[in-house]
mmCIF file of C-alpha atoms in Angstrom:
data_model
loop_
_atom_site.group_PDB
_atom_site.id
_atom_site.type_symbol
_atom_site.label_atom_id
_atom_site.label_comp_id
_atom_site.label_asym_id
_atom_site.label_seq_id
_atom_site.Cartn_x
_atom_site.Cartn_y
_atom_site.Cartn_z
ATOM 1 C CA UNK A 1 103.804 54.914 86.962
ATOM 2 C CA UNK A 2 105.351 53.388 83.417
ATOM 3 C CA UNK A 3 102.496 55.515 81.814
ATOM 4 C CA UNK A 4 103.575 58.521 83.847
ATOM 5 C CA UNK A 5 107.157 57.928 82.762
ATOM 6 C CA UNK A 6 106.732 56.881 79.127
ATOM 7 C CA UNK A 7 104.487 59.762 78.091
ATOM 8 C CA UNK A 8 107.302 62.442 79.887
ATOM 9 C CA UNK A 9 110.087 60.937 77.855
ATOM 10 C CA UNK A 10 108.349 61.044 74.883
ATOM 11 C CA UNK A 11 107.897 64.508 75.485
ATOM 12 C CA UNK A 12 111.107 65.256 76.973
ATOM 13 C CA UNK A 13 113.015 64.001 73.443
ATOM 14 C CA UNK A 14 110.351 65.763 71.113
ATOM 15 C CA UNK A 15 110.917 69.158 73.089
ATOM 16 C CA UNK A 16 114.565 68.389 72.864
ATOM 17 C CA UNK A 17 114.936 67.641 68.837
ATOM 18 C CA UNK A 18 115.325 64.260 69.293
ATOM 19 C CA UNK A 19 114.183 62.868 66.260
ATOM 20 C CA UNK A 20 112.295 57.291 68.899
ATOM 21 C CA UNK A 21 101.909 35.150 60.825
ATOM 22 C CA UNK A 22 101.975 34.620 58.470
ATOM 23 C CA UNK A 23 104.948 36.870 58.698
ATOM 24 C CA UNK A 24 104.473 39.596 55.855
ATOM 25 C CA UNK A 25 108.906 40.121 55.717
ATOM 26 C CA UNK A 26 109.820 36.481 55.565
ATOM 27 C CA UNK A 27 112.463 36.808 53.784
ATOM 28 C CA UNK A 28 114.212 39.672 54.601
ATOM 29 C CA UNK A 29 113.899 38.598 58.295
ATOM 30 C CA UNK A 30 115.414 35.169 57.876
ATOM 31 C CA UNK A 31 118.956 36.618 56.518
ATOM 32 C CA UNK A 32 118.858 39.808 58.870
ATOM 33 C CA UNK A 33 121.663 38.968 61.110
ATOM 34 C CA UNK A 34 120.939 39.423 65.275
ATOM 35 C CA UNK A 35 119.959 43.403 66.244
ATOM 36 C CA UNK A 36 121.718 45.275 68.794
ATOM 37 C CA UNK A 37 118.797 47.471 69.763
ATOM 38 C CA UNK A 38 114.885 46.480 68.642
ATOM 39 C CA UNK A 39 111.392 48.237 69.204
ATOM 40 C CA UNK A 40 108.681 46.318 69.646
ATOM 41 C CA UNK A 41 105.765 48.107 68.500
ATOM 42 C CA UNK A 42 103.111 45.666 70.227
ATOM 43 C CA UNK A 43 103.251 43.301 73.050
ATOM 44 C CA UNK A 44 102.065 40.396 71.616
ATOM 45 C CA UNK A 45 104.877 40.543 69.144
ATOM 46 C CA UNK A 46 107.675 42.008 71.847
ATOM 47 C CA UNK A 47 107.029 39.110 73.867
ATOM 48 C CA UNK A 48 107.328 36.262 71.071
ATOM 49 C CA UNK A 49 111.050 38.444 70.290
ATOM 50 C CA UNK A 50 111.854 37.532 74.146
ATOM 51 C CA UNK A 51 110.749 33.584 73.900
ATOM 52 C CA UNK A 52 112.865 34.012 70.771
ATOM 53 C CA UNK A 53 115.935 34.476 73.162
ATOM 54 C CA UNK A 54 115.943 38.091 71.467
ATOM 55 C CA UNK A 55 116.663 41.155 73.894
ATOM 56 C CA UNK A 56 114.437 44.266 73.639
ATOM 57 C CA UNK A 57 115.420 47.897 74.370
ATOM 58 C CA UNK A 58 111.956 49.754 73.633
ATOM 59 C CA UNK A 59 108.292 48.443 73.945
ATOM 60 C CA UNK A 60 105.219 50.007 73.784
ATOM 61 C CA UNK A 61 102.752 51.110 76.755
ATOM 62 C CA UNK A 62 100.754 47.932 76.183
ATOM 63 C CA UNK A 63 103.581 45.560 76.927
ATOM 64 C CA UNK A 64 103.278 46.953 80.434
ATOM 65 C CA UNK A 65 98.755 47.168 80.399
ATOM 66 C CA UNK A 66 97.896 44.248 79.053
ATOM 67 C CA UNK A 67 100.322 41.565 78.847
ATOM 68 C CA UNK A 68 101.543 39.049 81.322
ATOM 69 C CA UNK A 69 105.120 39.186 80.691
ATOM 70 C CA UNK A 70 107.920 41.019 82.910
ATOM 71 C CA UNK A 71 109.435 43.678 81.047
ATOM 72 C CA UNK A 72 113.301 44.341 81.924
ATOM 73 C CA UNK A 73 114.173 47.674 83.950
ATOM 74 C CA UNK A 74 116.047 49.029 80.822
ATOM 75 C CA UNK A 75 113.764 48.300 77.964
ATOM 76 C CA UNK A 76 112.489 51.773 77.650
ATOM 77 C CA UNK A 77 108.852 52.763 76.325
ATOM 78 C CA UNK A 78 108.219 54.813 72.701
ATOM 79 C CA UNK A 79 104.896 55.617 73.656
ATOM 80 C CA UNK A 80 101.640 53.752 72.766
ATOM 81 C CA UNK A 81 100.645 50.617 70.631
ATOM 82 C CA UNK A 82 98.629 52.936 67.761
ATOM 83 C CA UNK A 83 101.291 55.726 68.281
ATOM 84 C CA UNK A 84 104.382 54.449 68.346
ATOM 85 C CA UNK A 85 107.883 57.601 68.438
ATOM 86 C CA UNK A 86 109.020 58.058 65.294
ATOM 87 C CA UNK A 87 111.557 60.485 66.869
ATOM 88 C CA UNK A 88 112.777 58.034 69.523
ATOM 89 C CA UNK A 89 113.016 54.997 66.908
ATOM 90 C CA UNK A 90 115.213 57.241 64.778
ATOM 91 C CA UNK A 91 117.309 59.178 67.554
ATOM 92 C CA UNK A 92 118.150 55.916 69.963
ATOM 93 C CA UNK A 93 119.619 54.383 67.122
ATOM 94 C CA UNK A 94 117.270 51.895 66.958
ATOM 95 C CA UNK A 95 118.385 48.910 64.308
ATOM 96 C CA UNK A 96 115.403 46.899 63.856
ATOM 97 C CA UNK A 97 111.758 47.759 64.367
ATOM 98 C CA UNK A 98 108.796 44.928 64.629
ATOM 99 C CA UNK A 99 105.619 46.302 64.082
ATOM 100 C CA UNK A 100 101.882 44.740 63.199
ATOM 101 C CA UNK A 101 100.864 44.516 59.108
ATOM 102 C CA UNK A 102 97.172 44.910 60.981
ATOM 103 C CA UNK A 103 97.860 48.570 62.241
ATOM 104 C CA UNK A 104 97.167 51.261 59.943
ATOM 105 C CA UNK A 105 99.247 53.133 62.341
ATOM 106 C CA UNK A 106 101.955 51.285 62.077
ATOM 107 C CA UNK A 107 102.289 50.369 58.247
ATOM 108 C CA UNK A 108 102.333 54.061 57.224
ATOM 109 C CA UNK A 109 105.679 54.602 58.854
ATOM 110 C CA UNK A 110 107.443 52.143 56.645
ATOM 111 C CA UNK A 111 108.665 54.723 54.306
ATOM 112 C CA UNK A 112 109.499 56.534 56.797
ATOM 113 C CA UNK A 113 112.050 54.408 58.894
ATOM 114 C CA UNK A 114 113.157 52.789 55.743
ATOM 115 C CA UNK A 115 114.749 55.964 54.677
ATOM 116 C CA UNK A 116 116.304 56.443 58.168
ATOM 117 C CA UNK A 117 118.229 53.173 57.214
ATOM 118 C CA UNK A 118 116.172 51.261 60.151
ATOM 119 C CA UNK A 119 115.336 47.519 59.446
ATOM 120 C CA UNK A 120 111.829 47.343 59.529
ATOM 121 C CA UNK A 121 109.363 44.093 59.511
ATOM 122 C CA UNK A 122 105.913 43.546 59.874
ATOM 123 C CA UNK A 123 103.702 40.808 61.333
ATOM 124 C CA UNK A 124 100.337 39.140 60.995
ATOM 125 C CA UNK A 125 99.644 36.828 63.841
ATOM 126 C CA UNK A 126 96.362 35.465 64.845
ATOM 127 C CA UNK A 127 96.755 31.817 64.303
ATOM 128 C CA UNK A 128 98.587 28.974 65.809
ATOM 129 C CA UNK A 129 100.109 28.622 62.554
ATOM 130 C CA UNK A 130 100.945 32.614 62.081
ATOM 131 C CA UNK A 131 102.465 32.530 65.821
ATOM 132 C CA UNK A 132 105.159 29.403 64.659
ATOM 133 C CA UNK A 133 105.839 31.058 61.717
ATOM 134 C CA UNK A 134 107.019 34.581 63.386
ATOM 135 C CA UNK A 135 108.834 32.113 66.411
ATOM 136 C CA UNK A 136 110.654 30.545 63.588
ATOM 137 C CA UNK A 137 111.957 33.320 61.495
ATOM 138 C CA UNK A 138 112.575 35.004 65.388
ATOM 139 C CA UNK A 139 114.679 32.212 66.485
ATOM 140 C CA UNK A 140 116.714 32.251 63.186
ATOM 141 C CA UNK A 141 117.591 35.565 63.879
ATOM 142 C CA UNK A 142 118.521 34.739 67.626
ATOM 143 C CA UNK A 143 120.744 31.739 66.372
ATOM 144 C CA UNK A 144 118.233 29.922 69.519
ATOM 145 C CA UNK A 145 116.819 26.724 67.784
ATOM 146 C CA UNK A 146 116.485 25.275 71.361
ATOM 147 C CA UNK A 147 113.962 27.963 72.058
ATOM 148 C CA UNK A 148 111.851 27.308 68.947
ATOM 149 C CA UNK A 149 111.721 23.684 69.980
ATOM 150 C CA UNK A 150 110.580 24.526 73.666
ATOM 151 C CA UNK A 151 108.185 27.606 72.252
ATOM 152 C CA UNK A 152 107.317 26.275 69.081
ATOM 153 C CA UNK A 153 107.480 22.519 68.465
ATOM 154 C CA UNK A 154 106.592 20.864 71.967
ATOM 155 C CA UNK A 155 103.600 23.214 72.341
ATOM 156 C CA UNK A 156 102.488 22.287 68.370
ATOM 157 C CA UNK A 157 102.481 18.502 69.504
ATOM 158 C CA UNK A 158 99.864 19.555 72.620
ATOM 159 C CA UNK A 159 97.893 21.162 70.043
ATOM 160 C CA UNK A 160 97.998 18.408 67.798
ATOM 161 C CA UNK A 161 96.835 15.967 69.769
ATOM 162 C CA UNK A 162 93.905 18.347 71.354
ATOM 163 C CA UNK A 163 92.923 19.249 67.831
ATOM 164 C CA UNK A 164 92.683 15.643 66.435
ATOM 165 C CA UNK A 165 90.625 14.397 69.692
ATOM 166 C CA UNK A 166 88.086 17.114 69.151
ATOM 167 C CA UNK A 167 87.628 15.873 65.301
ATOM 168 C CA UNK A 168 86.364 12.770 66.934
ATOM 169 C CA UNK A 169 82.936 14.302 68.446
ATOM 170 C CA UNK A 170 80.580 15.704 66.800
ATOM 171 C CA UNK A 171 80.519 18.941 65.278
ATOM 172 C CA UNK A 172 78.603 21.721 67.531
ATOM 173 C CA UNK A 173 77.095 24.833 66.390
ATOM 174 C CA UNK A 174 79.151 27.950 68.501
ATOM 175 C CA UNK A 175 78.912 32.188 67.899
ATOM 176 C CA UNK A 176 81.760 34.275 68.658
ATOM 177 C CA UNK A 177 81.393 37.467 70.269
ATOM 178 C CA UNK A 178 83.956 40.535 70.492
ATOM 179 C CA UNK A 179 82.534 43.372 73.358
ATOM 180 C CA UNK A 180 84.384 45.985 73.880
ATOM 181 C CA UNK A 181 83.176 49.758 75.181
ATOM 182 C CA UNK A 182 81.545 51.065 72.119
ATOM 183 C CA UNK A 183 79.785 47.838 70.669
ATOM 184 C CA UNK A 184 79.668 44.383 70.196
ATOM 185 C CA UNK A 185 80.680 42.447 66.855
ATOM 186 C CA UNK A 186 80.117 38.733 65.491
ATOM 187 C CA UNK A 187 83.941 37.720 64.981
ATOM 188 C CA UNK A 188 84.884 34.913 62.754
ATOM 189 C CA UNK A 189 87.947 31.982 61.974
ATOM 190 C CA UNK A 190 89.953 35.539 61.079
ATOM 191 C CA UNK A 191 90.502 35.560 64.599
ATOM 192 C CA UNK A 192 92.541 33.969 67.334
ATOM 193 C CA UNK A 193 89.676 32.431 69.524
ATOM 194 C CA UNK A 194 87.271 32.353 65.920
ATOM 195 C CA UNK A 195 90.558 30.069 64.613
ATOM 196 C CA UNK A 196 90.769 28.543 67.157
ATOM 197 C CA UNK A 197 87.143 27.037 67.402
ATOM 198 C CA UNK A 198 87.386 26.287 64.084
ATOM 199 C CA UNK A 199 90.661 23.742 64.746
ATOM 200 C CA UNK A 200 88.191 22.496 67.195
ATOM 201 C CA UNK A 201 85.990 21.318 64.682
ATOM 202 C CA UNK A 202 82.902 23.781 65.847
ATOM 203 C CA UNK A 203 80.848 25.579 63.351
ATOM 204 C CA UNK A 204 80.421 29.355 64.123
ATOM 205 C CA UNK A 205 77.218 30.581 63.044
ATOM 206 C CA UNK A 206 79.248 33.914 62.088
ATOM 207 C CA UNK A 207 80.895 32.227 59.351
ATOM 208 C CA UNK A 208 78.163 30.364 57.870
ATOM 209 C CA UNK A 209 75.841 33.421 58.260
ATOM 210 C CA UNK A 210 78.140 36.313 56.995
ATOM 211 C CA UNK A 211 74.872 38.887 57.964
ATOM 212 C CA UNK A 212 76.118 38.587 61.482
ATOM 213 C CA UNK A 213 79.262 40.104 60.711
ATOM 214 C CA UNK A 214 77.986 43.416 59.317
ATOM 215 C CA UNK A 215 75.003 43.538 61.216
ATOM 216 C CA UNK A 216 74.280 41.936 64.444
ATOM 217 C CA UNK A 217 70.918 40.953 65.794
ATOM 218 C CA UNK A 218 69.313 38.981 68.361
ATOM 219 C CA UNK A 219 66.830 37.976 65.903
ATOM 220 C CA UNK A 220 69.691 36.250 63.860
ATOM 221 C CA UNK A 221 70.956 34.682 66.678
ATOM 222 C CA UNK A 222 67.573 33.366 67.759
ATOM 223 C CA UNK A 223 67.194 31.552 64.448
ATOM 224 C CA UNK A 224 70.672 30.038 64.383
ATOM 225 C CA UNK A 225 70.172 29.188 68.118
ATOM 226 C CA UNK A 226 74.202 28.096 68.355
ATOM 227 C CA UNK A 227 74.905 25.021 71.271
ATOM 228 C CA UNK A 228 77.675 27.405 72.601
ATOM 229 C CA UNK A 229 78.339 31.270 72.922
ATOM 230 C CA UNK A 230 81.649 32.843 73.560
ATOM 231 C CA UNK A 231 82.374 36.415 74.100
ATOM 232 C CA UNK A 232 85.845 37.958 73.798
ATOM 233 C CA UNK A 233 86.359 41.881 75.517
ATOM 234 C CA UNK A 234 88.734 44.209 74.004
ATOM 235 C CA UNK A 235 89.867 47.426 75.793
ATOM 236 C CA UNK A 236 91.438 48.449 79.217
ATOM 237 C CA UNK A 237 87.688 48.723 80.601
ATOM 238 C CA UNK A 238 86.336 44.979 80.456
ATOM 239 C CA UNK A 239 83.309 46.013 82.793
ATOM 240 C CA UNK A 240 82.410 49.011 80.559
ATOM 241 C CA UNK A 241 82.830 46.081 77.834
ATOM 242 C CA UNK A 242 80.322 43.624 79.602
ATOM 243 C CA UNK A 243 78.018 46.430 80.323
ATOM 244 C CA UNK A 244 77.493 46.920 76.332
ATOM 245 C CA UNK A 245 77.135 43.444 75.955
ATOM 246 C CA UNK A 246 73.997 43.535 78.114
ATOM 247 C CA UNK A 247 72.501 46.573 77.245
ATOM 248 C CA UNK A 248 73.229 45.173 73.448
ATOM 249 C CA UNK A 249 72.185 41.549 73.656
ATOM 250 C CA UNK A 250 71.841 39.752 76.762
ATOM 251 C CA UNK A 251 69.507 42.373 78.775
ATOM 252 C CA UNK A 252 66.988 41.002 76.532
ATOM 253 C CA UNK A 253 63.822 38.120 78.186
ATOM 254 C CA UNK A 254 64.919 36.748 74.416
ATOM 255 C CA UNK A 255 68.427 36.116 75.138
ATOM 256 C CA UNK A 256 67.596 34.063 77.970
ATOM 257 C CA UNK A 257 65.828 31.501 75.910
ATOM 258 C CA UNK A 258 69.276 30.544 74.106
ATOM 259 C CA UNK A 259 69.609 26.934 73.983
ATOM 260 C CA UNK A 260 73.160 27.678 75.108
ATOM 261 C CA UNK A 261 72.069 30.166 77.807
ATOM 262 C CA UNK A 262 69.333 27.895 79.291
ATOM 263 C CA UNK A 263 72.425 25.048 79.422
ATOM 264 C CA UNK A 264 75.052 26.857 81.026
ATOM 265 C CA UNK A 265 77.041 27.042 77.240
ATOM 266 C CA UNK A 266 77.350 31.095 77.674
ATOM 267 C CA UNK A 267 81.139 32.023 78.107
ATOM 268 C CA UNK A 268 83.127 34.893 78.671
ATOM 269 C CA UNK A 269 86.457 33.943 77.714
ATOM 270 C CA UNK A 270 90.119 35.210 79.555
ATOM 271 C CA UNK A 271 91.084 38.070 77.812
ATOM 272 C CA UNK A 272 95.029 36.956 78.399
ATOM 273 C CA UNK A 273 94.392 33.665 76.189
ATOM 274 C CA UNK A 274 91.992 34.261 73.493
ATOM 275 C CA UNK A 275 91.686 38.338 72.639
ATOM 276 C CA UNK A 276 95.576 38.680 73.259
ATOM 277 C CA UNK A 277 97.944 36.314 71.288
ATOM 278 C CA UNK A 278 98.614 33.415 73.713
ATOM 279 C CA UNK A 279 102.121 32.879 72.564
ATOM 280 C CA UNK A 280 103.615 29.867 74.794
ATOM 281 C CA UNK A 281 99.829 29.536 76.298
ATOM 282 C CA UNK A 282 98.426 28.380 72.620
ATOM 283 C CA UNK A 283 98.395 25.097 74.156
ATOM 284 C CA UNK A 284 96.510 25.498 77.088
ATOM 285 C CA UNK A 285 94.408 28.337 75.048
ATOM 286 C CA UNK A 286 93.466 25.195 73.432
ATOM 287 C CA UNK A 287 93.281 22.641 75.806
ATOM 288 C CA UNK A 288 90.235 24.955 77.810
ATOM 289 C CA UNK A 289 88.156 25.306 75.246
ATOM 290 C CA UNK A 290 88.423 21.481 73.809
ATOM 291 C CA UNK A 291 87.450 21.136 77.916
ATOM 292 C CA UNK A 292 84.336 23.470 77.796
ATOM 293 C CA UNK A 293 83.098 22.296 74.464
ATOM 294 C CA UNK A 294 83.782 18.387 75.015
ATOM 295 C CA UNK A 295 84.110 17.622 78.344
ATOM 296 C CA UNK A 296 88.139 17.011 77.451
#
């Protein structure tokens, strides 16, 4: 029903002639004083702007698919993540816009909400590190140190102290796998679960062996032979997602004679926690896979 009602007011206003990290705006953002009305041009971002004690008006449709965070009655949708309103950003009067630096989609509208006289920042976050970084420049805005203490600084100590238990094993050998409908794709530490492994002290096979990256083969994987395997599905279809992954890789008599597949080390991790941007769940994003790969 939000899709139903998001795509008709888009259209509505258009027919109408209504005209709707690292952090990459650092310092612009710290000295912007609080919005009245802000678009949130992904959820991920939209929902580290509400643990900021910051108060959206307009999301996009994947605040309400794919993310586990309530979204008020009033906050109104500007259409999807990758196609964001101009027309409604401009025409509600919107006063600050948050959008991804990793979207093509979204940088190439810069110029054009600049010149509308809208406040405009964009984010990078797929670390632990990125995600403080956004939190604290958020909070600033919001005036809510409190709330970069409880989102920010207690869940940094829990990470802390899961990261420098896991430097105490032994390093193991792990490959990380995205699968979504299309294909499936060796991901590295440029990711948020490759990052994270890495703070974990593994060694992912897709980093060492850079061929995996561009081109993905069993073979490859075969000769690495990593001690653990963790997949990662991206797109509102996991099953089609899964279904590529087997008719890609794990269909194969090969596949099954994985040192990690023979022991149990195969994973397919939560979508919510480690293809999404955890946000206040970075610490128990961390704390499951320090469990699966130590025992901890």
């Amino acid at each position: 029903m939000k899709r139903i009602i998001c795509l008709m007011l888009t259209v509505v206003l258009v027919l109408t002639g209504c005209s709707a990290n690292k952090a990459d705006s650092s310092s612009e953002a710290a000295k912007a004083s609080e919005p009245q009305k802000v678009a949130a041009c992904t959820g991920s971002l939209a929902e580290i702007w509400l643990l900021s004690g910051g108060k959206l008006s307009y999301v996009t449709q994947d605040a309400y698919d794919e993310h586990q965070f309530e979204v008020a009655d009033d906050v109104v949708c500007i259409g999807e993540m990758k196609s964001p309103s101009v027309e409604m950003i401009i025409s509600e009067g919107v006063d600050f816009v948050i959008m991804s630096s990793k979207i093509a989609e979204h940088t190439k509208l810069k110029d054009t909400l600049t010149n509308a006289g809208i406040d405009v920042h964009y984010y990078s976050v797929e670390s632990f590190d990125d995600y403080l970084g956004v939190l604290k420049e958020f909070t600033e805005i919001t005036g809510r140190d409190d709330l970069y203490e409880q989102n920010g600084t207690n869940i940094k100590a829990t990470v802390d102290k899961v990261v420098s238990d896991a430097k105490e094993h032994e390093s193991p050998t792990v490959l990380l796998l995205r699968a979504s409908s299309q294909k499936v794709h060796a991901k590295g530490a440029d990711t948020t679960a490759g990052a994270m492994l890495k703070d974990l002290n593994c060694t992912n096979i897709a980093d060492t062996d850079e061929s995996l990256l561009d081109n993905l083969s069993l073979e490859e994987i075969i000769k690495d032979d990593p001690d653990f395997i963790f997949v990662t599905t991206m797109g509102k279809d996991e099953d089609k997602a899964i279904q590529t992954l087997n008719d890609t890789l794990t269909s194969s008599p090969a596949w099954s004679e994985l040192d990690a597949v023979k022991n149990g080390r195969f994973y397919i991790l939560p979508k919510a926690l480690y293809h999404y941007k955890p946000n206040a769940k970075w610490g128990e994003a961390y704390e499951n896979l320090a469990e699966i790969l130590y025992g901890e």
